[in-house]
Amino acid sequence: MRKSPPPRGTPAARADATLSAAGRPPARSPRPVVLITGASSGIGAEVASRLAARGRWELLLNGRDEDRLDGVAARTTGTALPMDLAAEDGCRRLAEAALAHSGRVDALVAGAGLGWAGAYTAMPAAAVDRLVSVNVCAVLHLVRLVLPQMVSRGSGRLVLIGSVAGRFGVRGEAVYAATKGALIAFAESLRYELRGTGVQVCLVLPGPVDTPFFTRRGTPYSRTWPRPVPAGLVAAAVEEALAGGRDEITVPRWLGVPGRIQGVAPHLFRRLAMRFG
């Protein structure tokens, strides 16, 4: 059965309009092209602003909130490609629109993500599915869709925005931590597979960040330690990741110390984590 086109004015329709407008072969940009998901606010918007200030990258910006995304695009002279990555065919439509618009994607910054806090036994099944869909499945599918053209060119950057929660686990955020832990294993596995291809994978692991993330998940950040850091610190780490040469960057850097304790003294680490969070 033939699928009906998406309603006019929806993010899917805008992505399809980008594809239609690119019926002719796209002009190759003189600058490398970066696709940033989650660019309508928070870390993604900060990354877009930082890269725009440098002027080196052509920006393709993805987010769910069209108004906010259009504002970021206008401020950074980027191209807005609104799409809900949890929607059916959302990742495919986004990848096709990006490739149709610019002819290639030199770097992917996978920054879209959702949170949920509370007792796992109280978490609705729909919320579990939504977090896994956006935080894990969308990343895996987008990488699968843009990676072949990177490999064929012999160059590319994949920057995955994870979380220290995925490294350590966090009380009251079991599913969120699980989704970010999945990205750690995915990034490590991809590095082995892509060795010698010219495509580099970097995992950026922030601690809590001062963004609307906590408001949108419905539960404010209440821990006294560690304190949230500015989104600009994470954006600087992403810029460093895009420059190449780093497999993993923790933000702030000192949060990498607990990981070393966890590696050499897991029982001590677990006792401390049970006490402090």
mmCIF file of N, CA, C and O in Angstrom, residues 106-207:
data_model
loop_
_atom_site.group_PDB
_atom_site.id
_atom_site.type_symbol
_atom_site.label_atom_id
_atom_site.label_comp_id
_atom_site.label_asym_id
_atom_site.label_seq_id
_atom_site.Cartn_x
_atom_site.Cartn_y
_atom_site.Cartn_z
ATOM 1 N N ASP A 106 30.078 15.243 6.408
ATOM 2 C CA ASP A 106 31.454 14.972 6.829
ATOM 3 C C ASP A 106 31.551 14.626 8.310
ATOM 4 O O ASP A 106 32.501 13.970 8.727
ATOM 5 N N ALA A 107 30.584 15.102 9.087
ATOM 6 C CA ALA A 107 30.606 14.838 10.525
ATOM 7 C C ALA A 107 29.176 14.781 11.042
ATOM 8 O O ALA A 107 28.308 15.536 10.587
ATOM 9 N N LEU A 108 28.951 13.880 11.966
ATOM 10 C CA LEU A 108 27.676 13.783 12.668
ATOM 11 C C LEU A 108 27.923 14.032 14.142
ATOM 12 O O LEU A 108 28.769 13.386 14.760
ATOM 13 N N VAL A 109 27.203 15.006 14.702
ATOM 14 C CA VAL A 109 27.204 15.224 16.150
ATOM 15 C C VAL A 109 25.848 14.767 16.654
ATOM 16 O O VAL A 109 24.837 15.441 16.453
ATOM 17 N N ALA A 110 25.809 13.602 17.283
ATOM 18 C CA ALA A 110 24.557 13.007 17.743
ATOM 19 C C ALA A 110 24.261 13.521 19.139
ATOM 20 O O ALA A 110 24.672 12.931 20.142
ATOM 21 N N GLY A 111 23.534 14.647 19.198
ATOM 22 C CA GLY A 111 23.291 15.289 20.477
ATOM 23 C C GLY A 111 21.873 15.185 20.990
ATOM 24 O O GLY A 111 21.596 15.588 22.122
ATOM 25 N N ALA A 112 20.939 14.666 20.182
ATOM 26 C CA ALA A 112 19.552 14.551 20.629
ATOM 27 C C ALA A 112 19.457 13.530 21.757
ATOM 28 O O ALA A 112 20.047 12.452 21.681
ATOM 29 N N GLY A 113 18.698 13.877 22.785
ATOM 30 C CA GLY A 113 18.551 12.939 23.889
ATOM 31 C C GLY A 113 17.441 13.355 24.841
ATOM 32 O O GLY A 113 17.114 14.543 24.944
ATOM 33 N N LEU A 114 16.873 12.368 25.507
ATOM 34 C CA LEU A 114 15.803 12.599 26.476
ATOM 35 C C LEU A 114 16.224 12.050 27.833
ATOM 36 O O LEU A 114 17.056 11.140 27.923
ATOM 37 N N GLY A 115 15.616 12.578 28.886
ATOM 38 C CA GLY A 115 15.875 12.079 30.227
ATOM 39 C C GLY A 115 14.589 11.708 30.944
ATOM 40 O O GLY A 115 13.490 12.084 30.528
ATOM 41 N N TRP A 116 14.731 10.971 32.007
ATOM 42 C CA TRP A 116 13.607 10.638 32.889
ATOM 43 C C TRP A 116 14.213 10.285 34.237
ATOM 44 O O TRP A 116 15.211 9.558 34.311
ATOM 45 N N ALA A 117 13.643 10.802 35.309
ATOM 46 C CA ALA A 117 14.168 10.534 36.646
ATOM 47 C C ALA A 117 13.051 10.061 37.560
ATOM 48 O O ALA A 117 11.920 10.548 37.489
ATOM 49 N N GLY A 118 13.381 9.112 38.414
ATOM 50 C CA GLY A 118 12.418 8.570 39.354
ATOM 51 C C GLY A 118 12.660 7.084 39.552
ATOM 52 O O GLY A 118 13.553 6.488 38.938
ATOM 53 N N ALA A 119 11.877 6.484 40.416
ATOM 54 C CA ALA A 119 12.018 5.055 40.676
ATOM 55 C C ALA A 119 11.713 4.260 39.410
ATOM 56 O O ALA A 119 10.727 4.531 38.715
ATOM 57 N N TYR A 120 12.535 3.290 39.117
ATOM 58 C CA TYR A 120 12.334 2.486 37.911
ATOM 59 C C TYR A 120 10.975 1.797 37.922
ATOM 60 O O TYR A 120 10.315 1.669 36.884
ATOM 61 N N THR A 121 10.525 1.376 39.090
ATOM 62 C CA THR A 121 9.234 0.688 39.177
ATOM 63 C C THR A 121 8.065 1.611 38.850
ATOM 64 O O THR A 121 6.960 1.143 38.564
ATOM 65 N N ALA A 122 8.309 2.929 38.900
ATOM 66 C CA ALA A 122 7.244 3.886 38.592
ATOM 67 C C ALA A 122 7.326 4.412 37.158
ATOM 68 O O ALA A 122 6.491 5.218 36.744
ATOM 69 N N MET A 123 8.293 3.954 36.406
ATOM 70 C CA MET A 123 8.504 4.487 35.055
ATOM 71 C C MET A 123 7.526 3.859 34.078
ATOM 72 O O MET A 123 7.463 2.635 33.941
ATOM 73 N N PRO A 124 6.729 4.656 33.362
ATOM 74 C CA PRO A 124 5.783 4.102 32.386
ATOM 75 C C PRO A 124 6.504 3.402 31.245
ATOM 76 O O PRO A 124 7.600 3.804 30.827
ATOM 77 N N ALA A 125 5.877 2.366 30.725
ATOM 78 C CA ALA A 125 6.471 1.624 29.613
ATOM 79 C C ALA A 125 6.717 2.521 28.409
ATOM 80 O O ALA A 125 7.739 2.396 27.714
ATOM 81 N N ALA A 126 5.811 3.457 28.153
ATOM 82 C CA ALA A 126 5.970 4.360 27.010
ATOM 83 C C ALA A 126 7.204 5.231 27.166
ATOM 84 O O ALA A 126 7.883 5.558 26.178
ATOM 85 N N ALA A 127 7.513 5.632 28.410
ATOM 86 C CA ALA A 127 8.698 6.446 28.649
ATOM 87 C C ALA A 127 9.968 5.641 28.407
ATOM 88 O O ALA A 127 10.956 6.164 27.875
ATOM 89 N N VAL A 128 9.956 4.367 28.797
ATOM 90 C CA VAL A 128 11.098 3.488 28.519
ATOM 91 C C VAL A 128 11.343 3.419 27.017
ATOM 92 O O VAL A 128 12.466 3.603 26.527
ATOM 93 N N ASP A 129 10.271 3.161 26.270
ATOM 94 C CA ASP A 129 10.400 3.028 24.819
ATOM 95 C C ASP A 129 10.899 4.312 24.188
ATOM 96 O O ASP A 129 11.717 4.302 23.263
ATOM 97 N N ARG A 130 10.395 5.450 24.667
ATOM 98 C CA ARG A 130 10.780 6.738 24.083
ATOM 99 C C ARG A 130 12.258 7.015 24.316
ATOM 100 O O ARG A 130 12.968 7.461 23.410
ATOM 101 N N LEU A 131 12.754 6.771 25.529
ATOM 102 C CA LEU A 131 14.169 7.000 25.810
ATOM 103 C C LEU A 131 15.060 6.100 24.965
ATOM 104 O O LEU A 131 16.058 6.559 24.400
ATOM 105 N N VAL A 132 14.717 4.830 24.876
ATOM 106 C CA VAL A 132 15.530 3.905 24.076
ATOM 107 C C VAL A 132 15.490 4.305 22.601
ATOM 108 O O VAL A 132 16.510 4.273 21.898
ATOM 109 N N SER A 133 14.331 4.739 22.134
ATOM 110 C CA SER A 133 14.188 5.116 20.730
ATOM 111 C C SER A 133 15.052 6.313 20.373
ATOM 112 O O SER A 133 15.761 6.304 19.353
ATOM 113 N N VAL A 134 14.997 7.365 21.200
ATOM 114 C CA VAL A 134 15.731 8.596 20.880
ATOM 115 C C VAL A 134 17.209 8.484 21.245
ATOM 116 O O VAL A 134 18.086 8.853 20.462
ATOM 117 N N ASN A 135 17.504 7.971 22.437
ATOM 118 C CA ASN A 135 18.878 7.979 22.935
ATOM 119 C C ASN A 135 19.754 6.909 22.321
ATOM 120 O O ASN A 135 20.985 7.061 22.270
ATOM 121 N N VAL A 136 19.154 5.803 21.881
ATOM 122 C CA VAL A 136 19.942 4.692 21.346
ATOM 123 C C VAL A 136 19.606 4.426 19.877
ATOM 124 O O VAL A 136 20.465 4.559 19.002
ATOM 125 N N CYS A 137 18.351 4.058 19.607
ATOM 126 C CA CYS A 137 18.011 3.622 18.255
ATOM 127 C C CYS A 137 18.254 4.712 17.216
ATOM 128 O O CYS A 137 18.767 4.434 16.123
ATOM 129 N N ALA A 138 17.898 5.950 17.538
ATOM 130 C CA ALA A 138 18.093 7.034 16.571
ATOM 131 C C ALA A 138 19.573 7.222 16.258
ATOM 132 O O ALA A 138 19.944 7.463 15.099
ATOM 133 N N VAL A 139 20.423 7.102 17.263
ATOM 134 C CA VAL A 139 21.863 7.243 17.023
ATOM 135 C C VAL A 139 22.366 6.115 16.126
ATOM 136 O O VAL A 139 23.086 6.342 15.145
ATOM 137 N N LEU A 140 21.972 4.882 16.448
ATOM 138 C CA LEU A 140 22.423 3.744 15.651
ATOM 139 C C LEU A 140 21.952 3.860 14.206
ATOM 140 O O LEU A 140 22.722 3.602 13.264
ATOM 141 N N HIS A 141 20.706 4.254 14.015
ATOM 142 C CA HIS A 141 20.180 4.350 12.655
ATOM 143 C C HIS A 141 20.832 5.491 11.874
ATOM 144 O O HIS A 141 21.160 5.324 10.688
ATOM 145 N N LEU A 142 20.999 6.653 12.507
ATOM 146 C CA LEU A 142 21.620 7.773 11.796
ATOM 147 C C LEU A 142 23.056 7.449 11.400
ATOM 148 O O LEU A 142 23.488 7.759 10.284
ATOM 149 N N VAL A 143 23.803 6.838 12.308
ATOM 150 C CA VAL A 143 25.169 6.437 11.971
ATOM 151 C C VAL A 143 25.153 5.459 10.801
ATOM 152 O O VAL A 143 25.944 5.578 9.851
ATOM 153 N N ARG A 144 24.250 4.503 10.841
ATOM 154 C CA ARG A 144 24.156 3.514 9.753
ATOM 155 C C ARG A 144 23.871 4.188 8.419
ATOM 156 O O ARG A 144 24.369 3.752 7.368
ATOM 157 N N LEU A 145 23.113 5.278 8.436
ATOM 158 C CA LEU A 145 22.704 5.936 7.204
ATOM 159 C C LEU A 145 23.761 6.887 6.644
ATOM 160 O O LEU A 145 23.845 7.071 5.423
ATOM 161 N N VAL A 146 24.551 7.534 7.507
ATOM 162 C CA VAL A 146 25.545 8.481 6.998
ATOM 163 C C VAL A 146 26.946 7.892 6.906
ATOM 164 O O VAL A 146 27.816 8.461 6.221
ATOM 165 N N LEU A 147 27.180 6.761 7.559
ATOM 166 C CA LEU A 147 28.528 6.190 7.597
ATOM 167 C C LEU A 147 29.032 5.696 6.240
ATOM 168 O O LEU A 147 30.208 5.908 5.916
ATOM 169 N N PRO A 148 28.205 5.016 5.416
ATOM 170 C CA PRO A 148 28.754 4.487 4.158
ATOM 171 C C PRO A 148 29.428 5.528 3.278
ATOM 172 O O PRO A 148 30.499 5.273 2.706
ATOM 173 N N GLN A 149 28.843 6.728 3.164
ATOM 174 C CA GLN A 149 29.471 7.746 2.318
ATOM 175 C C GLN A 149 30.746 8.295 2.947
ATOM 176 O O GLN A 149 31.657 8.720 2.233
ATOM 177 N N MET A 150 30.858 8.250 4.276
ATOM 178 C CA MET A 150 32.118 8.631 4.917
ATOM 179 C C MET A 150 33.204 7.607 4.595
ATOM 180 O O MET A 150 34.334 7.960 4.239
ATOM 181 N N VAL A 151 32.860 6.334 4.730
ATOM 182 C CA VAL A 151 33.831 5.269 4.467
ATOM 183 C C VAL A 151 34.276 5.306 3.011
ATOM 184 O O VAL A 151 35.467 5.139 2.695
ATOM 185 N N SER A 152 33.339 5.542 2.104
ATOM 186 C CA SER A 152 33.691 5.565 0.681
ATOM 187 C C SER A 152 34.627 6.714 0.346
ATOM 188 O O SER A 152 35.457 6.610 -0.570
ATOM 189 N N ARG A 153 34.529 7.841 1.080
ATOM 190 C CA ARG A 153 35.425 8.976 0.864
ATOM 191 C C ARG A 153 36.740 8.824 1.618
ATOM 192 O O ARG A 153 37.703 9.534 1.355
ATOM 193 N N GLY A 154 36.748 7.950 2.615
ATOM 194 C CA GLY A 154 37.962 7.751 3.411
ATOM 195 C C GLY A 154 38.168 8.793 4.483
ATOM 196 O O GLY A 154 39.289 8.976 4.971
ATOM 197 N N SER A 155 37.072 9.461 4.907
ATOM 198 C CA SER A 155 37.200 10.445 5.983
ATOM 199 C C SER A 155 35.833 10.707 6.595
ATOM 200 O O SER A 155 34.799 10.572 5.919
ATOM 201 N N GLY A 156 35.829 11.098 7.865
ATOM 202 C CA GLY A 156 34.576 11.423 8.538
ATOM 203 C C GLY A 156 34.772 11.458 10.041
ATOM 204 O O GLY A 156 35.760 10.945 10.573
ATOM 205 N N ARG A 157 33.821 12.099 10.713
ATOM 206 C CA ARG A 157 33.837 12.185 12.169
ATOM 207 C C ARG A 157 32.466 11.807 12.700
ATOM 208 O O ARG A 157 31.446 12.316 12.228
ATOM 209 N N LEU A 158 32.444 10.942 13.689
ATOM 210 C CA LEU A 158 31.223 10.601 14.415
ATOM 211 C C LEU A 158 31.439 11.014 15.868
ATOM 212 O O LEU A 158 32.312 10.470 16.551
ATOM 213 N N VAL A 159 30.666 11.994 16.327
ATOM 214 C CA VAL A 159 30.775 12.468 17.701
ATOM 215 C C VAL A 159 29.463 12.128 18.408
ATOM 216 O O VAL A 159 28.404 12.666 18.063
ATOM 217 N N LEU A 160 29.536 11.249 19.363
ATOM 218 C CA LEU A 160 28.352 10.791 20.082
ATOM 219 C C LEU A 160 28.336 11.444 21.461
ATOM 220 O O LEU A 160 29.311 11.359 22.215
ATOM 221 N N ILE A 161 27.225 12.100 21.785
ATOM 222 C CA ILE A 161 27.096 12.742 23.100
ATOM 223 C C ILE A 161 26.497 11.727 24.063
ATOM 224 O O ILE A 161 25.306 11.415 24.007
ATOM 225 N N GLY A 162 27.330 11.195 24.925
ATOM 226 C CA GLY A 162 26.876 10.246 25.926
ATOM 227 C C GLY A 162 26.646 10.944 27.256
ATOM 228 O O GLY A 162 26.147 12.063 27.311
ATOM 229 N N SER A 163 27.045 10.297 28.334
ATOM 230 C CA SER A 163 26.907 10.864 29.679
ATOM 231 C C SER A 163 27.726 10.017 30.634
ATOM 232 O O SER A 163 27.871 8.797 30.445
ATOM 233 N N VAL A 164 28.260 10.668 31.678
ATOM 234 C CA VAL A 164 28.949 9.892 32.703
ATOM 235 C C VAL A 164 27.982 8.934 33.391
ATOM 236 O O VAL A 164 28.404 7.942 33.992
ATOM 237 N N ALA A 165 26.684 9.206 33.292
ATOM 238 C CA ALA A 165 25.695 8.280 33.857
ATOM 239 C C ALA A 165 25.817 6.905 33.211
ATOM 240 O O ALA A 165 25.572 5.878 33.861
ATOM 241 N N GLY A 166 26.175 6.869 31.927
ATOM 242 C CA GLY A 166 26.348 5.596 31.250
ATOM 243 C C GLY A 166 27.590 4.853 31.683
ATOM 244 O O GLY A 166 27.673 3.630 31.542
ATOM 245 N N ARG A 167 28.562 5.574 32.212
ATOM 246 C CA ARG A 167 29.796 4.944 32.688
ATOM 247 C C ARG A 167 29.624 4.412 34.101
ATOM 248 O O ARG A 167 30.105 3.324 34.434
ATOM 249 N N PHE A 168 28.920 5.178 34.960
ATOM 250 C CA PHE A 168 28.879 4.847 36.381
ATOM 251 C C PHE A 168 27.545 4.271 36.846
ATOM 252 O O PHE A 168 27.490 3.545 37.831
ATOM 253 N N GLY A 169 26.445 4.628 36.149
ATOM 254 C CA GLY A 169 25.133 4.331 36.687
ATOM 255 C C GLY A 169 24.722 5.418 37.674
ATOM 256 O O GLY A 169 25.581 5.986 38.355
ATOM 257 N N VAL A 170 23.440 5.728 37.716
ATOM 258 C CA VAL A 170 22.953 6.792 38.590
ATOM 259 C C VAL A 170 21.641 6.360 39.231
ATOM 260 O O VAL A 170 20.732 5.884 38.543
ATOM 261 N N ARG A 171 21.532 6.520 40.529
ATOM 262 C CA ARG A 171 20.305 6.206 41.236
ATOM 263 C C ARG A 171 19.154 7.057 40.693
ATOM 264 O O ARG A 171 19.277 8.270 40.508
ATOM 265 N N GLY A 172 18.021 6.429 40.431
ATOM 266 C CA GLY A 172 16.851 7.140 39.949
ATOM 267 C C GLY A 172 16.864 7.446 38.458
ATOM 268 O O GLY A 172 15.950 8.097 37.959
ATOM 269 N N GLU A 173 17.881 6.992 37.744
ATOM 270 C CA GLU A 173 17.968 7.233 36.303
ATOM 271 C C GLU A 173 18.436 5.976 35.588
ATOM 272 O O GLU A 173 19.288 6.019 34.691
ATOM 273 N N ALA A 174 17.855 4.837 35.967
ATOM 274 C CA ALA A 174 18.351 3.552 35.477
ATOM 275 C C ALA A 174 18.256 3.433 33.963
ATOM 276 O O ALA A 174 19.208 2.976 33.302
ATOM 277 N N VAL A 175 17.134 3.819 33.388
ATOM 278 C CA VAL A 175 16.968 3.661 31.940
ATOM 279 C C VAL A 175 17.826 4.671 31.190
ATOM 280 O O VAL A 175 18.464 4.337 30.181
ATOM 281 N N TYR A 176 17.848 5.910 31.656
ATOM 282 C CA TYR A 176 18.710 6.909 31.021
ATOM 283 C C TYR A 176 20.162 6.432 31.036
ATOM 284 O O TYR A 176 20.864 6.498 30.015
ATOM 285 N N ALA A 177 20.631 5.960 32.191
ATOM 286 C CA ALA A 177 22.004 5.470 32.283
ATOM 287 C C ALA A 177 22.228 4.292 31.347
ATOM 288 O O ALA A 177 23.288 4.179 30.716
ATOM 289 N N ALA A 178 21.239 3.414 31.233
ATOM 290 C CA ALA A 178 21.370 2.262 30.342
ATOM 291 C C ALA A 178 21.510 2.699 28.892
ATOM 292 O O ALA A 178 22.304 2.138 28.130
ATOM 293 N N THR A 179 20.733 3.718 28.489
ATOM 294 C CA THR A 179 20.828 4.168 27.099
ATOM 295 C C THR A 179 22.191 4.787 26.824
ATOM 296 O O THR A 179 22.765 4.583 25.743
ATOM 297 N N LYS A 180 22.722 5.532 27.771
ATOM 298 C CA LYS A 180 24.035 6.146 27.567
ATOM 299 C C LYS A 180 25.149 5.108 27.663
ATOM 300 O O LYS A 180 26.190 5.233 27.006
ATOM 301 N N GLY A 181 24.946 4.078 28.481
ATOM 302 C CA GLY A 181 25.908 2.984 28.522
ATOM 303 C C GLY A 181 25.971 2.238 27.196
ATOM 304 O O GLY A 181 27.042 1.798 26.759
ATOM 305 N N ALA A 182 24.822 2.131 26.527
ATOM 306 C CA ALA A 182 24.793 1.486 25.213
ATOM 307 C C ALA A 182 25.652 2.246 24.212
ATOM 308 O O ALA A 182 26.331 1.644 23.362
ATOM 309 N N LEU A 183 25.656 3.579 24.299
ATOM 310 C CA LEU A 183 26.471 4.374 23.377
ATOM 311 C C LEU A 183 27.959 4.153 23.609
ATOM 312 O O LEU A 183 28.757 4.201 22.663
ATOM 313 N N ILE A 184 28.342 3.910 24.869
ATOM 314 C CA ILE A 184 29.755 3.644 25.163
ATOM 315 C C ILE A 184 30.204 2.374 24.449
ATOM 316 O O ILE A 184 31.253 2.345 23.787
ATOM 317 N N ALA A 185 29.409 1.310 24.550
ATOM 318 C CA ALA A 185 29.753 0.053 23.888
ATOM 319 C C ALA A 185 29.708 0.189 22.371
ATOM 320 O O ALA A 185 30.539 -0.373 21.650
ATOM 321 N N PHE A 186 28.731 0.959 21.876
ATOM 322 C CA PHE A 186 28.607 1.167 20.435
ATOM 323 C C PHE A 186 29.827 1.901 19.886
ATOM 324 O O PHE A 186 30.404 1.505 18.863
ATOM 325 N N ALA A 187 30.225 2.974 20.561
ATOM 326 C CA ALA A 187 31.381 3.747 20.106
ATOM 327 C C ALA A 187 32.650 2.902 20.107
ATOM 328 O O ALA A 187 33.443 2.935 19.155
ATOM 329 N N GLU A 188 32.850 2.134 21.168
ATOM 330 C CA GLU A 188 34.047 1.306 21.260
ATOM 331 C C GLU A 188 34.069 0.250 20.154
ATOM 332 O O GLU A 188 35.098 0.027 19.512
ATOM 333 N N SER A 189 32.931 -0.360 19.905
ATOM 334 C CA SER A 189 32.860 -1.382 18.864
ATOM 335 C C SER A 189 33.103 -0.785 17.475
ATOM 336 O O SER A 189 33.785 -1.376 16.637
ATOM 337 N N LEU A 190 32.531 0.410 17.239
ATOM 338 C CA LEU A 190 32.723 1.060 15.939
ATOM 339 C C LEU A 190 34.187 1.402 15.699
ATOM 340 O O LEU A 190 34.673 1.307 14.565
ATOM 341 N N ARG A 191 34.902 1.815 16.742
ATOM 342 C CA ARG A 191 36.315 2.154 16.574
ATOM 343 C C ARG A 191 37.092 0.959 16.021
ATOM 344 O O ARG A 191 37.939 1.109 15.131
ATOM 345 N N TYR A 192 36.815 -0.222 16.558
ATOM 346 C CA TYR A 192 37.495 -1.418 16.060
ATOM 347 C C TYR A 192 37.145 -1.657 14.591
ATOM 348 O O TYR A 192 38.005 -1.953 13.766
ATOM 349 N N GLU A 193 35.872 -1.531 14.286
ATOM 350 C CA GLU A 193 35.397 -1.841 12.940
ATOM 351 C C GLU A 193 35.890 -0.839 11.904
ATOM 352 O O GLU A 193 36.114 -1.197 10.745
ATOM 353 N N LEU A 194 36.054 0.430 12.316
ATOM 354 C CA LEU A 194 36.396 1.484 11.361
ATOM 355 C C LEU A 194 37.889 1.774 11.297
ATOM 356 O O LEU A 194 38.303 2.692 10.585
ATOM 357 N N ARG A 195 38.671 1.007 11.986
ATOM 358 C CA ARG A 195 40.123 1.216 11.955
ATOM 359 C C ARG A 195 40.634 1.119 10.511
ATOM 360 O O ARG A 195 40.333 0.175 9.786
ATOM 361 N N GLY A 196 41.370 2.132 10.104
ATOM 362 C CA GLY A 196 41.947 2.142 8.767
ATOM 363 C C GLY A 196 41.052 2.725 7.694
ATOM 364 O O GLY A 196 41.472 2.847 6.548
ATOM 365 N N THR A 197 39.818 3.122 8.070
ATOM 366 C CA THR A 197 38.897 3.666 7.069
ATOM 367 C C THR A 197 39.007 5.184 6.929
ATOM 368 O O THR A 197 38.482 5.757 5.977
ATOM 369 N N GLY A 198 39.637 5.854 7.897
ATOM 370 C CA GLY A 198 39.673 7.305 7.891
ATOM 371 C C GLY A 198 38.520 7.950 8.638
ATOM 372 O O GLY A 198 38.449 9.177 8.733
ATOM 373 N N VAL A 199 37.594 7.138 9.154
ATOM 374 C CA VAL A 199 36.458 7.649 9.924
ATOM 375 C C VAL A 199 36.774 7.486 11.410
ATOM 376 O O VAL A 199 37.107 6.390 11.858
ATOM 377 N N GLN A 200 36.670 8.571 12.158
ATOM 378 C CA GLN A 200 36.999 8.552 13.574
ATOM 379 C C GLN A 200 35.735 8.678 14.418
ATOM 380 O O GLN A 200 34.786 9.369 14.035
ATOM 381 N N VAL A 201 35.748 8.012 15.560
ATOM 382 C CA VAL A 201 34.620 8.032 16.493
ATOM 383 C C VAL A 201 35.098 8.627 17.805
ATOM 384 O O VAL A 201 36.107 8.185 18.364
ATOM 385 N N CYS A 202 34.383 9.624 18.290
ATOM 386 C CA CYS A 202 34.701 10.193 19.604
ATOM 387 C C CYS A 202 33.444 10.233 20.452
ATOM 388 O O CYS A 202 32.377 10.635 19.984
ATOM 389 N N LEU A 203 33.589 9.814 21.690
ATOM 390 C CA LEU A 203 32.486 9.826 22.642
ATOM 391 C C LEU A 203 32.715 10.957 23.629
ATOM 392 O O LEU A 203 33.761 11.034 24.274
ATOM 393 N N VAL A 204 31.764 11.884 23.718
ATOM 394 C CA VAL A 204 31.831 12.983 24.685
ATOM 395 C C VAL A 204 30.915 12.632 25.850
ATOM 396 O O VAL A 204 29.719 12.372 25.659
ATOM 397 N N LEU A 205 31.482 12.613 27.048
ATOM 398 C CA LEU A 205 30.748 12.183 28.244
ATOM 399 C C LEU A 205 30.626 13.348 29.224
ATOM 400 O O LEU A 205 31.503 13.561 30.067
ATOM 401 N N PRO A 206 29.545 14.125 29.153
ATOM 402 C CA PRO A 206 29.354 15.200 30.121
ATOM 403 C C PRO A 206 28.787 14.661 31.440
ATOM 404 O O PRO A 206 28.097 13.638 31.477
ATOM 405 N N GLY A 207 29.069 15.391 32.499
ATOM 406 C CA GLY A 207 28.306 15.246 33.722
ATOM 407 C C GLY A 207 27.045 16.076 33.572
ATOM 408 O O GLY A 207 26.607 16.356 32.455
#
